[in-house]
Amino acid sequence: MISDKYGITIGLEIHAQLLTSTKIFCSCSADVFDMEPNSSICPVCTGQPGALPVLNEEVVKKAVMAAIALNCKINKYSRFDRKNYFYPDLPKGYQITQYFYPIAENGYLTVKIGDESKKIRIRRLHIEEDAGKMLHSADTITEATHSLVDLNRCGIPLIEIVTEPDIESPLEARLFMEKLRDILRYIDVCSGDMEKGALRCDANISIYNKNTLERSPRVEVKNINSFKFVEKALEYEFERIKSLMEKGEKIEQETRGWDFNSRGTVAMRSKEEESDYRYFPEPDLPPLIVNNEYVEQLKNSLSELPDEKIKRFQREYKISEYDATVLSSSKKLADFFEECVKLYNNSKRLSNMIINDLLSLLNEFNIEIDESNIKPETLVDIAKMVDNSKISTNIAKSVLEEAFKTGKSPTEIIKEKGLEQIDDEEFLNSIVDKVIRLNPKAVEDYKKGKKGVVGFLVGMVMRETRGKANPKVVSRIIEDKLKTE
Ligand SMILES: [Zn+2]
C-alpha cells in the first residue's frame, strides 16, 4: 500500500466505554451487553419529562485516570453541553457531551513503528453519554419493513479521545489503537473489547499528492469495530480516494461506513457541520471542577503503565525488549510472569515458556491466563524439570499442553505417560550401538571429517526413544564411540 506519489493523513476519534457499575447520570446498570433489550432503563436515561441527571463520580475518576495515562493536561474547569439532534435511539433529542470545555486536552501516546518511536498527539479527551441501538428487520435499512429500538445503551458513560492528524499510515492507526486499548485495560478504565462495542473508532482521512501537494477533502470512516478492520478500512479508503484523484474525479467530503459483508466502505451521508448540532450548555448540570489534590491522588493510585513495565522487566529480569513487550501486553500476563519469577529465578526460561508455548495455547482457546489451568506453580514445576534435565524442552511443551487441557499436575502427567527423560547410560549405550550399526555410512562420513553426522545420529536415538533420551548424554556417548571406531 506504500505509494511514492501519495501520502495519507489520518486522525482518529475513539469512543471508549468506561468500566463503571452504573450509567453516567442514573443508577441503572451499565453492564448491558447480553442483557434483554430495554431492561436497564429508567426515566433519566430514557429522557422522560422532569427527570434530572446526576453525574456519577466514578465516571469522572475513570476519565481523569485515562487522561493522566495519555499524558493530557487536565482542566480544572470543564462543563457539559447539549448536542442536539433527532434519532429514534436518542429519546431526549440531545446527547450530553463536553463540547466547549473538555475535561482534558493536549496529550500524546508514543507508538513503536518498527525500531522507531513516534509521538501521536491527542487533541482532547471528553466525557459523554452513549445513545441507544436500532435493530432493523433486515440487513439494510432500505429493505427493512420495521425497526426496533433498545435503549439499554442510553446513558452508558463514554470518553471520546480525538487525535491530531499525526497518523501517516493505516498500520500506524492500528498500532495506535492497540496501544490505547492496552493502556485503558491496564488501568481498568475500559475493557477494550472492540467486538462488543466497548471501544469504537472513527477515522478522518485525506490523501495528498506528494509532488503537487494537492489534497483530497476529508472523508470520515465510521463503524470500525475490530483492530483488523482499522487497517483494512483505511487501506481500502486510501486506494479508493487515490484512484479518484488519479482520474481527476470529484471526491465528496462525506461519511462512509465500513461494510463487513462487502469488505469495503459505503457512503452513509454527507457530513454534518458541527454548527448543525446547535450546542449549548447543559442547564441541568453544574460545571465540573477537578482540583489538583484529586488529580494527584489518582496519579499516585495508577498502576504501572505498559511502557514503564517493559523497561523494568528488561532491567530486573534481564530479558529482551521484545520479550518484555510481549509479557507486558496484558496486565494479567505480566502479573503471572512476575508470580512465576518470585517462585523460581530462571526468568529467561520462564519468559520463553510463556511466550513460545503458553501464549499460543491461550490464543488457541481464546482465554485469559487467569481462566486457564496453568498456575504459576505449574509453569515453575515444568521449568525446573527442564533445568534439572528431567525432561527435554520438547517434552516440556507437551506436558504444558496436557496440564493446560486437563488441569493435572506436571508430575502426574510425566508419570502417567512415562515421559521422564532417560539418563541411564547403559541403556542409552545400547541404543547408540544399534543406531551406529544401522548407519554405517554416517560412520564413514564422520571419519572423512563430516562432524555434522553427530547431530543426525542424535536425532536417530531421539526417534528410537520417542524423544525421551537426554540429548546431551546421547551426544557425548556418540562422539566417544565415533572417535574410537
Ligand atoms: Zn437509567
XYZ file of C-alpha atoms and ligand atoms in Angstrom:
486
model
C 0.000 0.000 0.000
C 3.060 2.257 0.235
C 2.868 4.814 -2.532
C 5.693 7.041 -3.721
C 3.300 9.552 -5.131
C 0.590 9.827 -2.500
C 0.694 10.401 1.221
C -2.044 9.856 3.768
C -3.109 11.847 6.814
C -5.273 10.174 9.433
C -6.891 11.436 12.608
C -8.856 9.145 14.906
C -11.892 9.702 17.086
C -12.225 6.930 19.596
C -15.111 6.175 21.903
C -14.261 4.082 24.934
C -16.893 2.759 27.303
C -15.880 3.391 30.908
C -15.914 0.414 33.253
C -18.362 1.738 35.825
C -21.052 -0.290 37.528
C -23.804 2.251 36.798
C -24.640 4.653 33.977
C -23.407 8.226 33.731
C -26.455 10.138 35.060
C -28.639 7.486 36.745
C -28.286 4.295 38.778
C -29.179 1.806 36.004
C -26.612 -0.958 35.497
C -24.008 -0.118 32.844
C -23.177 -3.754 32.156
C -25.776 -4.162 29.420
C -24.031 -6.391 26.907
C -26.124 -9.590 26.523
C -28.990 -8.046 28.519
C -32.625 -8.255 27.423
C -33.469 -5.138 25.375
C -34.804 -2.247 27.451
C -34.191 -3.963 30.772
C -31.703 -1.442 32.170
C -33.550 1.830 31.700
C -35.247 4.483 33.842
C -36.868 7.919 33.414
C -33.453 9.644 33.422
C -31.725 7.630 30.705
C -34.854 7.477 28.542
C -35.315 11.239 28.790
C -38.744 11.454 30.467
C -40.008 14.983 31.173
C -38.830 16.291 34.515
C -36.154 13.653 35.073
C -32.835 15.202 36.112
C -29.298 13.895 35.548
C -26.872 13.409 38.462
C -23.220 12.922 37.469
C -21.659 9.583 38.512
C -18.369 10.318 40.314
C -16.877 7.038 39.080
C -17.124 8.421 35.534
C -15.046 11.472 36.421
C -12.492 9.288 38.180
C -12.041 6.925 35.210
C -11.908 9.791 32.712
C -9.204 11.554 34.737
C -7.245 8.300 35.049
C -7.355 7.843 31.264
C -6.293 11.467 30.779
C -3.309 11.005 33.101
C -2.253 7.795 31.334
C -2.473 9.589 27.981
C -0.263 12.459 29.180
C -3.077 15.016 28.917
C -3.422 18.336 30.650
C -6.406 18.041 32.983
C -8.697 21.019 33.056
C -9.801 22.117 36.499
C -12.933 23.530 34.945
C -14.981 21.611 32.432
C -18.647 21.675 31.545
C -21.403 19.673 29.889
C -23.230 20.713 26.737
C -26.204 19.507 24.756
C -25.601 18.235 21.254
C -28.999 18.474 19.612
C -30.126 16.003 17.013
C -33.067 13.719 16.493
C -32.786 9.999 16.058
C -35.076 7.275 17.467
C -32.266 5.842 19.624
C -31.877 9.185 21.389
C -35.221 9.838 23.124
C -34.064 13.103 24.779
C -33.412 14.678 21.381
C -29.913 15.641 22.522
C -26.755 13.979 23.770
C -24.958 15.312 26.832
C -21.295 15.803 25.970
C -18.425 18.197 26.687
C -18.075 20.329 23.602
C -16.819 23.744 24.656
C -14.795 22.752 27.731
C -13.460 19.168 27.686
C -12.077 17.617 30.862
C -8.631 17.109 29.314
C -6.553 18.109 26.283
C -3.063 18.211 24.755
C -1.882 14.680 25.453
C 0.075 12.155 23.445
C 0.783 8.479 23.055
C 4.076 7.004 21.866
C 3.742 4.195 19.349
C 6.509 1.873 18.267
C 6.734 1.538 14.492
C 9.479 -0.933 13.671
C 12.508 0.345 15.588
C 11.269 3.920 15.735
C 9.113 5.561 18.372
C 6.563 8.082 17.223
C 4.532 10.506 19.282
C 0.905 10.837 18.242
C -0.697 13.869 19.781
C -4.105 13.771 21.440
C -6.108 16.934 20.896
C -8.796 16.366 23.507
C -10.469 13.861 25.777
C -14.015 14.464 26.930
C -16.857 12.736 28.766
C -20.189 11.963 27.107
C -23.140 9.601 27.172
C -23.887 6.878 24.639
C -27.131 6.590 22.662
C -29.343 3.506 22.245
C -29.308 0.958 19.464
C -31.607 0.427 16.493
C -32.424 -3.100 15.383
C -33.670 -3.237 11.800
C -35.735 -6.133 10.447
C -33.339 -6.598 7.518
C -29.621 -6.193 6.887
C -30.002 -2.913 5.072
C -32.232 -0.102 6.191
C -33.873 0.169 2.750
C -35.007 -3.462 2.874
C -36.255 -3.266 6.461
C -40.015 -3.249 6.989
C -39.730 -2.096 10.587
C -37.158 -1.252 13.238
C -36.971 -1.753 16.987
C -35.099 0.340 19.494
C -33.133 -0.870 22.516
C -32.385 1.921 24.994
C -30.089 -0.100 27.263
C -27.059 1.761 25.951
C -28.597 5.208 26.568
C -26.510 6.854 29.256
C -23.624 4.400 29.131
C -20.570 6.503 30.071
C -18.005 7.105 27.347
C -14.861 9.060 26.857
C -14.126 10.370 23.418
C -10.462 10.665 22.524
C -9.581 12.769 19.487
C -6.089 12.628 17.999
C -4.336 15.251 15.924
C -3.929 14.190 12.264
C -0.473 12.804 13.049
C -1.052 9.277 11.793
C 0.601 8.606 8.432
C -0.390 5.045 7.537
C -3.171 2.512 8.195
C -0.627 0.406 10.105
C 0.148 3.315 12.438
C -3.578 3.702 13.065
C -3.860 0.079 14.112
C -0.764 0.254 16.325
C -2.163 3.374 17.985
C -5.484 1.653 18.665
C -3.775 -1.423 20.090
C -1.562 0.644 22.358
C -4.529 2.692 23.517
C -6.517 -0.456 24.274
C -3.612 -1.925 26.266
C -3.312 1.230 28.372
C -7.041 1.585 29.049
C -7.190 -2.079 30.055
C -4.161 -1.755 32.290
C -5.718 0.982 34.365
C -9.099 -0.761 34.371
C -10.824 2.145 32.610
C -12.199 0.230 29.610
C -12.475 -3.454 28.712
C -11.119 -2.683 25.241
C -13.438 -5.165 23.524
C -13.963 -3.705 20.061
C -16.168 -6.632 19.079
C -18.554 -5.845 21.948
C -18.620 -2.148 21.115
C -16.720 -1.114 24.256
C -14.083 0.540 22.073
C -15.086 2.131 18.766
C -13.148 4.043 16.225
C -13.987 6.570 13.528
C -11.213 7.762 11.255
C -10.771 11.003 9.325
C -8.605 10.503 6.321
C -7.275 12.618 3.498
C -4.834 11.848 0.716
C -2.331 14.255 -0.805
C -0.167 14.191 -3.875
C 3.426 14.375 -2.641
C 4.567 16.343 -5.702
C 1.754 18.825 -6.287
C 0.574 18.863 -2.640
C -2.977 18.694 -3.952
C -5.112 17.327 -1.136
C -8.401 15.402 -1.162
C -11.336 16.511 1.006
C -11.579 14.777 4.354
C -13.545 11.549 4.414
C -14.785 10.057 7.654
C -14.919 6.287 8.034
C -17.281 5.125 10.746
C -18.193 1.851 12.443
C -14.751 0.318 12.524
C -15.371 -2.460 15.008
C -12.239 -4.575 15.066
C -8.496 -3.996 15.131
C -8.062 -5.831 11.873
C -10.549 -3.580 10.115
C -8.930 -0.362 11.363
C -6.091 -1.129 8.986
C -8.230 -2.759 6.273
C -10.817 0.024 6.099
C -8.142 2.713 5.859
C -6.197 0.831 3.189
C -9.408 0.484 1.234
C -10.155 4.209 1.536
C -6.616 5.126 0.523
C -6.921 3.112 -2.691
C -10.420 4.445 -3.388
C -9.540 8.112 -2.980
C -6.218 7.696 -4.775
C -7.874 6.241 -7.862
C -10.469 9.076 -7.884
C -7.651 11.620 -7.664
C -5.775 9.944 -10.497
C -8.863 10.041 -12.683
C -9.410 13.662 -11.730
C -12.880 12.910 -10.365
C -14.607 14.825 -7.603
C -14.194 13.475 -4.097
C -17.070 14.132 -1.739
C -16.489 15.284 1.801
C -18.621 12.577 3.333
C -19.090 9.939 5.973
C -18.594 6.339 4.933
C -19.178 3.163 6.893
C -17.063 0.044 6.842
C -19.253 -2.717 5.443
C -18.362 -6.083 6.877
C -20.029 -8.033 4.054
C -18.577 -6.281 1.034
C -15.190 -5.663 2.740
C -15.324 -2.109 1.552
C -16.664 1.272 2.635
C -20.021 2.654 1.568
C -21.306 6.234 1.582
C -23.555 6.978 4.563
C -24.345 10.680 4.381
C -22.643 13.948 3.620
C -21.038 15.138 6.798
C -22.925 17.473 9.111
C -21.186 20.605 10.224
C -20.636 20.937 13.963
C -22.858 24.037 13.848
C -25.804 21.862 12.793
C -25.932 20.499 16.327
C -26.739 23.822 17.997
C -24.607 23.093 21.048
C -25.469 24.953 24.224
C -24.525 24.491 27.915
C -26.471 21.770 29.728
C -28.657 23.680 32.201
C -29.316 20.685 34.466
C -25.680 20.050 35.401
C -23.259 22.361 37.212
C -19.717 22.860 35.848
C -17.303 20.095 36.765
C -14.455 21.254 38.992
C -11.490 18.935 39.480
C -8.865 20.102 41.957
C -5.120 19.341 41.994
C -5.361 17.163 45.061
C -7.859 14.883 43.365
C -5.655 14.539 40.283
C -2.534 13.890 42.386
C -4.356 11.222 44.366
C -5.370 9.413 41.179
C -1.866 9.781 39.746
C -0.445 8.000 42.777
C -3.038 5.269 42.636
C -2.422 4.456 38.968
C -0.744 1.152 38.361
C 2.457 0.920 36.358
C 1.799 1.603 32.670
C 2.968 -0.761 29.891
C 5.939 1.396 28.785
C 7.347 1.615 32.314
C 6.776 -2.079 32.855
C 8.649 -3.023 29.663
C 11.685 -1.031 30.817
C 11.577 -2.502 34.330
C 11.244 -6.084 33.028
C 14.338 -5.641 30.839
C 16.274 -4.192 33.755
C 15.125 -6.508 36.542
C 14.782 -9.789 34.706
C 17.427 -9.341 32.000
C 15.083 -10.230 29.159
C 14.979 -8.681 25.685
C 12.828 -5.684 24.817
C 10.735 -7.891 22.551
C 10.079 -10.439 25.307
C 9.319 -7.689 27.829
C 6.857 -6.134 25.375
C 5.027 -9.404 24.777
C 4.834 -10.149 28.512
C 3.554 -6.641 29.219
C 0.865 -6.761 26.551
C -1.680 -7.560 29.229
C -1.536 -6.812 32.918
C -2.707 -10.305 33.808
C 0.056 -11.906 31.786
C 2.683 -9.583 33.260
C 1.466 -10.360 36.788
C 1.567 -14.075 36.015
C 5.167 -13.822 34.820
C 6.200 -11.940 37.953
C 4.497 -14.506 40.189
C 6.493 -17.221 38.424
C 9.787 -15.373 38.802
C 9.094 -14.934 42.515
C 8.887 -18.724 42.834
C 11.835 -19.541 40.571
C 14.502 -17.174 39.389
C 15.264 -18.517 35.903
C 13.411 -15.603 34.309
C 14.709 -16.341 30.823
C 13.399 -19.926 30.858
C 10.028 -18.820 32.277
C 9.638 -15.995 29.787
C 10.474 -18.343 26.883
C 7.933 -20.891 28.042
C 5.219 -18.250 28.389
C 5.933 -16.589 25.044
C 6.622 -19.702 22.947
C 4.233 -22.231 24.433
C 1.681 -20.825 26.849
C 0.584 -17.844 24.760
C -0.242 -19.966 21.727
C -2.429 -22.204 23.917
C -4.205 -19.153 25.348
C -4.788 -17.802 21.842
C -5.950 -21.137 20.522
C -8.578 -21.473 23.255
C -9.214 -17.734 23.335
C -8.968 -17.389 27.113
C -7.016 -15.221 29.529
C -4.274 -16.595 31.738
C -6.390 -16.365 34.909
C -9.062 -18.536 33.308
C -6.610 -21.301 32.413
C -5.482 -24.390 34.361
C -1.904 -23.166 34.374
C -0.974 -21.579 37.692
C 2.448 -20.039 38.345
C 3.362 -23.200 40.308
C 2.550 -25.389 37.290
C 4.840 -23.487 34.953
C 7.603 -23.282 37.548
C 7.448 -27.062 38.132
C 7.892 -27.705 34.424
C 10.709 -25.153 34.106
C 12.589 -26.768 36.998
C 12.262 -30.211 35.415
C 13.823 -28.893 32.217
C 16.655 -27.237 34.128
C 17.302 -30.449 36.089
C 17.395 -32.424 32.809
C 14.437 -34.441 33.966
C 12.591 -33.686 30.723
C 13.600 -32.137 27.409
C 12.212 -28.783 26.199
C 10.121 -30.633 23.635
C 8.571 -32.860 26.266
C 8.065 -29.787 28.458
C 5.915 -28.329 25.718
C 3.639 -31.365 25.594
C 3.450 -31.568 29.399
C 2.359 -27.932 29.480
C -0.264 -28.584 26.840
C -1.597 -31.594 28.745
C -1.694 -29.649 32.029
C -3.449 -26.812 30.197
C -6.126 -29.128 28.857
C -6.642 -31.426 31.842
C -5.559 -29.454 34.907
C -3.349 -32.368 36.006
C -0.026 -31.647 37.711
C 3.160 -31.966 35.623
C 4.473 -34.747 37.886
C 1.264 -36.703 37.396
C 1.393 -36.284 33.609
C 5.023 -37.362 33.350
C 4.377 -40.423 35.494
C 1.230 -41.395 33.624
C 2.746 -41.036 30.195
C 6.212 -42.278 31.076
C 7.769 -39.091 29.755
C 10.690 -38.859 32.117
C 13.969 -38.194 30.374
C 16.234 -41.202 30.025
C 19.686 -40.620 31.533
C 20.565 -44.278 32.067
C 23.925 -44.560 30.280
C 23.869 -48.330 29.965
C 20.508 -48.223 28.242
C 21.477 -45.284 26.020
C 24.730 -47.077 25.118
C 22.775 -49.988 23.727
C 20.553 -47.701 21.648
C 23.575 -45.801 20.307
C 25.229 -49.099 19.323
C 22.118 -50.090 17.442
C 21.887 -46.758 15.629
C 25.561 -46.832 14.631
C 25.205 -50.385 13.394
C 22.261 -49.407 11.205
C 24.006 -46.343 9.765
C 27.458 -47.405 8.569
C 27.536 -44.592 6.038
C 27.297 -41.977 8.781
C 30.325 -43.531 10.462
C 32.269 -43.399 7.172
C 31.295 -39.764 6.722
C 32.473 -38.956 10.235
C 35.844 -40.498 9.525
C 36.082 -38.300 6.409
C 35.676 -35.294 8.672
C 31.939 -34.621 8.444
C 31.306 -33.818 12.097
C 27.694 -32.894 11.316
C 26.653 -36.552 11.323
C 26.711 -36.492 15.144
C 23.525 -34.406 15.073
C 21.944 -36.827 12.641
C 22.753 -39.805 14.887
C 21.466 -37.999 18.000
C 18.233 -37.451 16.082
C 18.017 -41.182 15.327
C 18.472 -42.035 19.022
C 15.793 -39.495 19.964
C 13.486 -41.188 17.497
C 14.201 -44.615 18.964
C 13.398 -43.332 22.462
C 10.410 -41.252 21.342
C 12.089 -38.029 22.367
C 12.860 -39.138 25.904
C 16.633 -39.636 25.750
C 18.750 -36.908 27.304
C 20.269 -35.351 24.145
C 23.386 -34.119 25.945
C 24.262 -37.591 27.230
C 23.461 -39.178 23.867
C 25.650 -36.718 22.012
C 28.590 -37.397 24.338
C 28.231 -41.179 24.003
C 28.063 -40.939 20.198
C 31.148 -38.755 19.957
C 33.115 -41.089 22.236
C 32.118 -44.086 20.157
C 32.852 -42.484 16.799
C 36.302 -41.426 17.946
C 37.202 -44.998 18.867
C 35.538 -46.673 15.852
Zn -31.330 4.926 33.840
